[in-house]
Amino acid sequence: MNNFIYEIPTKVYFGEKQLQKNLSEEVKKCGSKVLLVYGGGSIKKNGLYQEIMEELEDPEIEVYEFSGIEPNPRHTAVNEAVAICKEKDIDVILAVGGGSVIDSCKATAAGKYYDGDIWDFAEKKAEIKKALPIIAILTLASTGSEMYTNSVISNLDLHEKKGIKSTLLRPKVSFLDPTLTYSVNQYQTACGSFDILSHIMETYFAREDGLHMLDTIMEGLMRTVIKYAPIAYHEPDNYEARANLMWASSWALNGFVRIDKQPNTWACHPIEHELSAFYDITHGLGLAILTPRYLRYALSEDTVDRYYQFGVNVWNIDANLPKMEVAEKSIECLEKLFYQDLKLTDHLTDLNINEEHFEEMADRVCVNGVVKSFIDLDKGDVVKILKECL
Ligand code: NZQ
Ligand code: ZN
């Protein structure tokens, strides 16, 4: 068990109608000028935009807007939002959406205090020294960005997607109202659920296994996703399902389940980020295609114990079966849930992706040498895993 510091200062308002009164109060604690940032318009269709504007109708609050944030958010959009923050001297950013909107707001928050392209943060040419406070209203259970320090931004000119990380970027306040996710369609529900699961699995499948307490929590979180993703998929307005997925998304990636596991590196996420960077695909879908292939690739007599635990404790597979059989069945269960029940595509070729850029992607994944994930992955391994996904 490693040493760690645990600090998650995001204040969470969880549940229905928590926006009422609380939103304007929280905004005013940060100042008077708020930049409301959102995506392609789902918040206008489901009435949330109107509700927010009514809540912010206050003589002490001045609202500015920036919309049109796309999935796999672009650095160019962030630069535009930064310009508004500077011009209007914004005090606080209100991020309303999924991970893409919240991540854009994080980069914008840092950009307010930087003279230059925000891509410099991604390339580590500049350091984040200060950032605007962020208040998030989450509309999609997926990334955990609502309680986390990271922002993932795409640069389409360079075909790159990179993380920007600072504790200064963690939202100050997050409103988690499960009813706001009722309008998320089946496809995004499935992709978001896989992303939540993947955040846990990337940590769970690690070489260090010194903390039983975290293992059992991770297993509980994974069982939660497995139980509720199909319910939310078929009954979009099932509060219990949406609530469980939403809270699981925050706990899957807010720093809590990771504390024991460093310095293990994640494997599927860096590979998926290359797929998104080149082909602009949905993050959760890329992970859903990659992860079973990665798990099969990493399975061996040396690693089988973890799969056995996963199979028995997460998928309820008969503990009396041989370990290797339990391991293989656990991967099949994962595939059945997401490919058959939740109807996600299981081949990259279905997304018109071929092997053209695999070598380049693998070079980037292995830019610091071998990836020390559950198993060591070198460039050749990454290419092989990607080819298995075709
Ligand atoms: O733009 P709008 O119109 O709002 O539509 C969005 C978007 O098209 C829609 N949506 C969101 N809430 C909705 C809704 N539609 C109907 N009703 C609602 N209530 O869903 C679509 C996808 O939204 P997006 O924000 O892109 O999805 P997600 O939350 O999965 O975020 C994905 C992004 O986050 C990054 C991913 O790489 C990707 O760029 N990640 C961020 C992480 C982090 N900050 O730590 C970690 C993750 O591993 C991930 O890399
Ligand atoms: Zn993810």
Coordinates of C-alpha atoms and ligand atoms in Angstrom, one line a residue:
M1 CA 0.0 0.0 0.0
N2 CA 1.5 3.3 -1.1
N3 CA 1.5 6.6 0.7
F4 CA -1.0 9.1 -0.5
I5 CA -2.7 12.4 0.1
Y6 CA -6.5 12.4 -0.2
E7 CA -8.1 15.8 -0.9
I8 CA -11.3 16.1 -2.9
P9 CA -12.7 19.6 -2.1
T10 CA -15.5 19.7 -4.7
K11 CA -18.8 20.4 -3.0
V12 CA -21.6 18.2 -4.4
Y13 CA -25.2 19.0 -4.5
F14 CA -26.8 15.6 -5.4
G15 CA -30.4 15.1 -6.4
E16 CA -33.4 16.7 -8.0
K17 CA -34.0 20.4 -7.9
Q18 CA -30.8 21.2 -6.1
L19 CA -30.2 24.0 -8.5
Q20 CA -33.0 26.1 -7.0
K21 CA -31.5 28.9 -4.9
N22 CA -28.3 27.0 -4.4
L23 CA -27.0 27.8 -7.9
S24 CA -27.2 31.6 -7.6
E25 CA -25.8 31.5 -4.1
E26 CA -22.8 29.5 -5.2
V27 CA -22.2 31.7 -8.2
K28 CA -22.4 34.8 -6.0
K29 CA -19.8 33.4 -3.6
C30 CA -17.4 33.5 -6.6
G31 CA -18.3 36.9 -8.0
S32 CA -20.8 38.5 -10.2
K33 CA -19.8 37.8 -13.8
V34 CA -20.5 34.3 -14.9
L35 CA -19.7 32.6 -18.2
L36 CA -22.2 29.9 -19.0
V37 CA -20.7 27.3 -21.2
Y38 CA -22.6 24.5 -22.9
G39 CA -22.5 22.1 -25.9
G40 CA -24.5 21.6 -29.0
G41 CA -28.0 22.4 -27.6
S42 CA -29.2 19.4 -25.6
I43 CA -29.8 21.7 -22.7
K44 CA -32.1 23.9 -24.7
K45 CA -34.1 20.9 -25.9
N46 CA -34.6 19.5 -22.4
G47 CA -35.4 22.8 -20.7
L48 CA -32.3 23.0 -18.5
Y49 CA -31.1 26.2 -20.2
Q50 CA -34.3 28.0 -19.3
E51 CA -34.2 26.7 -15.7
I52 CA -30.6 28.0 -15.3
M53 CA -31.4 31.4 -16.8
E54 CA -34.3 31.7 -14.3
E55 CA -32.1 30.8 -11.4
L56 CA -29.4 33.3 -12.5
E57 CA -31.9 36.1 -12.8
D58 CA -30.4 38.2 -10.0
P59 CA -29.4 41.8 -9.9
E60 CA -26.0 40.7 -8.6
I61 CA -25.3 38.3 -11.4
E62 CA -24.3 39.1 -15.0
V63 CA -24.4 36.2 -17.4
Y64 CA -22.3 35.7 -20.6
E65 CA -22.6 32.7 -22.8
F66 CA -20.4 30.4 -24.9
S67 CA -21.9 27.5 -26.6
G68 CA -21.1 24.9 -29.2
I69 CA -18.6 22.8 -27.4
E70 CA -18.2 19.6 -29.3
P71 CA -17.5 16.0 -28.0
N72 CA -13.7 15.6 -28.0
P73 CA -13.5 19.3 -27.3
R74 CA -11.3 21.5 -29.4
H75 CA -8.5 23.7 -28.2
T76 CA -9.7 26.4 -30.6
A77 CA -13.1 26.6 -28.9
V78 CA -11.3 26.9 -25.6
N79 CA -9.2 29.8 -26.9
E80 CA -12.4 31.5 -27.9
A81 CA -13.9 31.1 -24.5
V82 CA -10.7 32.4 -22.9
A83 CA -11.0 35.5 -25.0
I84 CA -14.5 36.2 -23.6
C85 CA -13.2 35.6 -20.0
K86 CA -10.5 38.2 -20.5
E87 CA -12.6 40.7 -22.3
K88 CA -15.5 40.6 -19.9
D89 CA -13.3 39.9 -16.8
I90 CA -15.3 36.8 -15.9
D91 CA -15.3 35.7 -12.2
V92 CA -16.6 32.2 -12.5
I93 CA -17.4 29.6 -15.2
L94 CA -20.6 27.6 -15.2
A95 CA -20.1 24.4 -17.1
V96 CA -23.3 22.7 -18.1
G97 CA -22.9 19.4 -19.9
G98 CA -20.9 16.2 -20.0
G99 CA -17.1 15.7 -19.8
S100 CA -16.5 17.7 -23.0
V101 CA -18.0 20.9 -21.7
I102 CA -16.5 20.5 -18.2
D103 CA -13.1 19.8 -19.6
S104 CA -13.3 22.8 -21.9
C105 CA -14.2 25.0 -18.9
K106 CA -11.2 23.7 -17.0
A107 CA -8.8 24.7 -19.7
T108 CA -10.7 28.0 -20.1
A109 CA -10.4 28.6 -16.4
A110 CA -6.6 28.3 -16.6
G111 CA -6.4 30.2 -19.9
K112 CA -7.8 33.3 -18.3
Y113 CA -4.5 33.8 -16.5
Y114 CA -2.2 32.9 -19.4
D115 CA -1.1 34.9 -22.4
G116 CA -0.9 32.4 -25.1
D117 CA -2.5 29.4 -26.7
I118 CA -4.1 27.0 -24.2
W119 CA -2.5 24.1 -26.1
D120 CA 0.7 25.2 -24.4
F121 CA -0.7 23.6 -21.2
A122 CA -1.3 20.3 -23.0
E123 CA 2.3 20.4 -24.4
K124 CA 3.6 21.3 -21.0
K125 CA 5.2 24.5 -22.4
A126 CA 3.3 26.4 -19.7
E127 CA 2.4 25.7 -16.2
I128 CA -1.0 26.4 -14.6
K129 CA -0.5 28.9 -11.8
K130 CA -4.0 30.2 -11.3
A131 CA -7.5 29.3 -12.6
L132 CA -11.0 30.7 -12.4
P133 CA -13.4 28.8 -10.2
I134 CA -15.7 26.3 -12.0
I135 CA -19.3 25.4 -11.1
A136 CA -20.4 22.3 -13.0
I137 CA -23.9 21.1 -13.8
L138 CA -23.5 17.5 -15.0
T139 CA -25.8 16.2 -17.7
L140 CA -24.2 12.9 -18.6
A141 CA -22.8 10.2 -16.3
S142 CA -19.5 9.3 -17.8
T143 CA -16.1 10.9 -17.3
G144 CA -16.0 11.9 -13.6
S145 CA -14.7 15.3 -14.7
E146 CA -17.2 16.8 -12.3
M147 CA -15.0 15.9 -9.3
Y148 CA -11.6 15.5 -11.0
T149 CA -8.5 17.5 -11.7
N150 CA -8.1 16.6 -15.4
S151 CA -9.2 18.2 -18.7
V152 CA -8.8 16.3 -22.0
I153 CA -8.6 18.6 -25.0
S154 CA -8.2 17.8 -28.7
N155 CA -6.1 19.6 -31.3
L156 CA -7.5 18.6 -34.7
D157 CA -4.8 20.3 -36.6
L158 CA -2.2 18.0 -35.0
H159 CA -4.5 15.0 -34.6
E160 CA -3.6 15.1 -30.9
K161 CA -5.7 14.7 -27.7
K162 CA -4.0 15.4 -24.5
G163 CA -4.6 15.9 -20.8
I164 CA -4.2 19.0 -18.8
K165 CA -4.0 18.4 -15.1
S166 CA -4.0 20.6 -12.0
T167 CA -5.7 20.5 -8.7
L168 CA -6.7 24.1 -9.5
L169 CA -9.0 22.8 -12.1
R170 CA -11.2 20.6 -9.9
P171 CA -14.7 22.1 -10.0
K172 CA -15.5 24.1 -6.8
V173 CA -19.1 23.0 -6.9
S174 CA -20.9 20.2 -8.9
F175 CA -24.6 19.8 -9.2
L176 CA -25.5 16.2 -9.8
D177 CA -29.1 15.9 -10.6
P178 CA -29.9 12.5 -12.1
T179 CA -33.1 13.7 -13.8
L180 CA -30.9 15.9 -16.0
T181 CA -29.6 12.7 -17.6
Y182 CA -33.1 11.4 -18.5
S183 CA -32.6 12.9 -22.0
V184 CA -29.3 11.1 -22.7
N185 CA -29.9 8.7 -25.6
Q186 CA -29.3 5.0 -25.5
Y187 CA -26.0 5.2 -27.4
Q188 CA -24.5 7.9 -25.0
T189 CA -25.9 6.0 -22.0
A190 CA -24.0 2.9 -23.1
C191 CA -20.8 4.8 -24.0
G192 CA -20.9 6.7 -20.7
S193 CA -21.4 3.5 -18.7
F194 CA -18.4 1.9 -20.4
D195 CA -16.3 4.9 -19.6
I196 CA -17.2 4.7 -15.9
L197 CA -16.5 1.0 -15.9
S198 CA -13.2 1.6 -17.7
H199 CA -12.0 4.2 -15.1
I200 CA -12.4 1.5 -12.5
M201 CA -11.0 -1.4 -14.5
E202 CA -7.9 0.6 -15.5
T203 CA -7.1 0.8 -11.8
Y204 CA -8.4 -2.6 -10.8
F205 CA -6.3 -4.5 -13.3
A206 CA -3.0 -3.4 -11.9
R207 CA 0.1 -5.1 -10.6
E208 CA -0.1 -3.6 -7.1
D209 CA -2.8 -5.1 -5.1
G210 CA -2.1 -4.1 -1.6
L211 CA -5.4 -2.6 -0.4
H212 CA -8.4 -5.0 -0.1
M213 CA -10.6 -2.1 1.0
L214 CA -10.2 -0.4 -2.4
D215 CA -10.7 -3.7 -4.3
T216 CA -14.0 -4.3 -2.7
I217 CA -15.1 -0.7 -3.3
M218 CA -14.1 -1.0 -7.0
E219 CA -16.0 -4.3 -7.3
G220 CA -19.1 -2.6 -5.8
L221 CA -18.8 0.3 -8.3
M222 CA -18.4 -2.1 -11.2
R223 CA -21.4 -4.1 -10.1
T224 CA -23.4 -0.9 -9.9
V225 CA -22.6 0.0 -13.5
I226 CA -23.3 -3.5 -14.7
K227 CA -26.7 -3.5 -12.9
Y228 CA -27.9 -0.1 -13.8
A229 CA -26.6 0.6 -17.3
P230 CA -29.1 -1.8 -18.9
I231 CA -31.9 -0.3 -16.8
A232 CA -31.1 3.3 -17.8
Y233 CA -30.7 2.1 -21.4
H234 CA -34.3 0.7 -21.5
E235 CA -35.9 3.1 -19.0
P236 CA -34.3 6.5 -19.5
D237 CA -36.2 8.1 -16.8
N238 CA -35.6 5.5 -14.1
Y239 CA -34.3 7.7 -11.3
E240 CA -32.6 5.0 -9.3
A241 CA -30.6 3.8 -12.4
R242 CA -29.6 7.3 -13.4
A243 CA -28.7 8.2 -9.8
N244 CA -26.5 5.2 -9.3
L245 CA -24.7 5.7 -12.6
M246 CA -24.2 9.4 -11.9
W247 CA -22.7 8.9 -8.4
A248 CA -20.6 5.9 -9.6
S249 CA -19.2 8.1 -12.4
S250 CA -17.9 10.6 -9.9
W251 CA -16.4 8.0 -7.6
A252 CA -14.8 6.0 -10.4
L253 CA -12.6 9.0 -11.2
N254 CA -12.2 11.5 -8.4
G255 CA -8.9 10.2 -7.1
F256 CA -10.3 8.0 -4.5
V257 CA -10.0 4.5 -6.0
R258 CA -6.6 5.3 -7.5
I259 CA -4.7 6.3 -4.4
D260 CA -3.2 2.9 -3.7
K261 CA -2.4 1.9 -7.2
Q262 CA 0.3 4.2 -8.4
P263 CA 2.7 4.1 -10.2
N264 CA 0.7 1.7 -12.5
T265 CA -0.2 3.4 -15.8
W266 CA -3.5 3.1 -17.5
A267 CA -3.4 1.2 -20.8
C268 CA -6.8 1.5 -22.7
H269 CA -7.2 5.2 -22.1
P270 CA -4.0 6.4 -23.8
I271 CA -4.7 4.0 -26.8
E272 CA -8.3 5.2 -27.0
H273 CA -7.2 8.9 -26.9
E274 CA -5.2 8.2 -30.0
L275 CA -8.2 6.7 -31.8
S276 CA -10.3 9.8 -30.8
A277 CA -7.5 12.1 -31.9
F278 CA -7.3 10.6 -35.3
Y279 CA -10.9 9.7 -35.9
D280 CA -13.0 11.8 -33.6
I281 CA -14.9 8.8 -32.2
T282 CA -16.8 8.7 -29.0
H283 CA -14.5 8.0 -26.1
G284 CA -16.6 5.4 -24.3
L285 CA -17.1 3.5 -27.6
G286 CA -13.4 3.4 -28.3
L287 CA -12.8 2.0 -24.8
A288 CA -15.6 -0.6 -25.3
I289 CA -13.9 -1.9 -28.4
L290 CA -10.4 -1.9 -27.0
T291 CA -10.9 -3.2 -23.5
P292 CA -11.9 -6.8 -24.1
R293 CA -9.0 -7.1 -26.6
Y294 CA -6.6 -5.6 -24.1
L295 CA -7.8 -8.0 -21.4
R296 CA -7.4 -11.0 -23.6
Y297 CA -3.9 -9.8 -24.6
A298 CA -2.9 -9.4 -21.0
L299 CA -4.3 -12.7 -19.7
S300 CA -1.7 -15.3 -18.8
E301 CA -0.9 -17.7 -15.9
D302 CA 0.9 -14.7 -14.3
T303 CA -2.1 -12.4 -14.4
V304 CA -5.0 -14.8 -14.2
D305 CA -5.7 -14.3 -10.4
R306 CA -7.0 -10.8 -11.0
Y307 CA -9.4 -11.9 -13.7
Y308 CA -10.6 -14.7 -11.4
Q309 CA -11.4 -12.2 -8.7
F310 CA -13.1 -9.9 -11.3
G311 CA -15.1 -12.9 -12.6
V312 CA -16.2 -14.2 -9.3
N313 CA -16.8 -10.9 -7.4
V314 CA -18.1 -8.7 -10.2
W315 CA -19.8 -11.1 -12.6
N316 CA -20.9 -13.8 -10.2
I317 CA -19.1 -16.6 -12.1
D318 CA -18.9 -19.9 -10.4
A319 CA -15.8 -19.8 -8.2
N320 CA -15.3 -23.6 -8.5
L321 CA -14.5 -23.4 -12.2
P322 CA -10.8 -23.4 -13.3
K323 CA -9.2 -19.9 -13.0
M324 CA -8.6 -19.6 -16.7
E325 CA -12.1 -20.5 -17.5
V326 CA -13.5 -17.8 -15.1
A327 CA -11.1 -15.3 -16.6
E328 CA -12.3 -16.0 -20.2
K329 CA -16.0 -16.0 -19.1
S330 CA -15.5 -12.6 -17.4
I331 CA -14.4 -11.1 -20.7
E332 CA -17.3 -12.7 -22.5
C333 CA -19.7 -11.2 -19.9
L334 CA -18.3 -7.8 -20.6
E335 CA -18.6 -8.2 -24.3
K336 CA -22.2 -9.6 -24.0
L337 CA -23.3 -6.7 -21.9
F338 CA -22.0 -3.9 -24.1
Y339 CA -22.0 -5.5 -27.6
Q340 CA -25.3 -7.5 -27.4
D341 CA -27.4 -5.9 -24.7
L342 CA -26.3 -2.3 -25.1
K343 CA -25.7 -2.7 -28.8
L344 CA -22.3 -1.0 -29.1
T345 CA -20.3 -1.7 -32.2
D346 CA -17.5 -4.1 -31.6
H347 CA -15.1 -3.5 -34.5
L348 CA -13.1 -0.5 -35.5
T349 CA -13.8 -1.2 -39.2
D350 CA -17.5 -0.4 -38.5
L351 CA -16.2 3.1 -37.8
N352 CA -14.3 3.1 -41.0
I353 CA -11.0 2.8 -39.1
N354 CA -8.2 0.8 -40.7
E355 CA -4.6 0.2 -39.6
E356 CA -3.2 3.2 -41.5
H357 CA -2.2 5.2 -38.4
F358 CA -1.7 2.4 -35.9
E359 CA 2.1 2.6 -36.0
E360 CA 2.0 6.4 -35.3
M361 CA -0.6 5.9 -32.6
A362 CA 1.5 3.3 -30.9
D363 CA 4.6 5.5 -31.1
R364 CA 2.7 8.2 -29.3
V365 CA 1.3 5.8 -26.7
C366 CA 4.8 4.6 -26.0
V367 CA 6.5 8.0 -26.2
N368 CA 8.1 7.5 -22.8
G369 CA 9.1 3.9 -23.6
V370 CA 7.2 0.9 -22.3
V371 CA 3.8 1.5 -20.8
K372 CA 3.8 -0.1 -17.3
S373 CA 0.2 -1.1 -17.1
F374 CA -1.1 -4.4 -15.9
I375 CA 1.5 -5.9 -18.2
D376 CA 4.3 -4.0 -20.0
L377 CA 3.2 -2.8 -23.3
D378 CA 5.7 -1.7 -26.0
K379 CA 4.9 -0.3 -29.4
G380 CA 4.5 -3.7 -31.0
D381 CA 2.0 -4.8 -28.3
V382 CA -0.1 -1.7 -28.8
V383 CA -0.2 -2.3 -32.6
K384 CA -1.2 -5.9 -32.0
I385 CA -4.1 -4.9 -29.7
L386 CA -5.3 -2.3 -32.2
K387 CA -5.3 -4.8 -35.0
E388 CA -7.3 -7.2 -32.8
C389 CA -10.0 -4.4 -32.8
L390 CA -10.4 -4.1 -36.6
Ligands
NZQ1 O1 -23.4 18.9 -26.8 P1 -24.8 18.5 -26.3 O2 -25.8 19.0 -27.2 O3 -25.0 18.8 -24.9 O4 -24.8 16.9 -26.5 C1 -24.0 16.0 -25.8 C2 -22.9 15.3 -26.7 O5 -23.4 15.3 -28.0 C3 -24.8 14.8 -25.3 N1 -25.4 15.1 -24.0 C4 -24.8 15.4 -22.9 N2 -25.8 15.5 -21.9 C5 -26.9 15.2 -22.5 C6 -26.7 15.0 -23.8 N3 -27.7 14.7 -24.7 C7 -29.0 14.7 -24.2 N4 -29.3 14.9 -22.9 C8 -28.3 15.2 -22.0 N5 -28.6 15.4 -20.7 O6 -23.8 13.8 -25.2 C9 -22.8 13.9 -26.2 C10 -21.5 13.6 -25.6 O7 -21.1 14.5 -24.6 P2 -19.6 14.6 -24.0 O8 -19.6 15.6 -23.0 O9 -18.7 14.6 -25.2 O10 -19.5 13.1 -23.3 P3 -18.7 12.6 -22.1 O11 -19.2 13.1 -20.8 O12 -18.6 11.2 -22.2 O13 -17.3 13.3 -22.3 C11 -16.3 12.8 -23.2 C12 -15.0 13.6 -23.2 O14 -14.4 13.6 -21.9 C13 -13.1 13.1 -22.0 C14 -13.2 12.2 -23.2 O15 -11.9 11.9 -23.8 C15 -14.0 13.0 -24.1 O16 -13.3 14.1 -24.7 N6 -12.6 12.5 -20.8 C16 -12.4 13.3 -19.7 C17 -11.8 12.8 -18.6 C18 -11.5 13.7 -17.5 N7 -11.8 15.0 -17.6 O17 -10.8 13.3 -16.5 C19 -11.5 11.4 -18.4 C20 -12.1 10.5 -19.4 O18 -11.4 9.3 -19.4 C21 -12.2 11.1 -20.8 O19 -11.0 11.0 -21.4
ZN2 ZN -12.5 7.7 -19.8

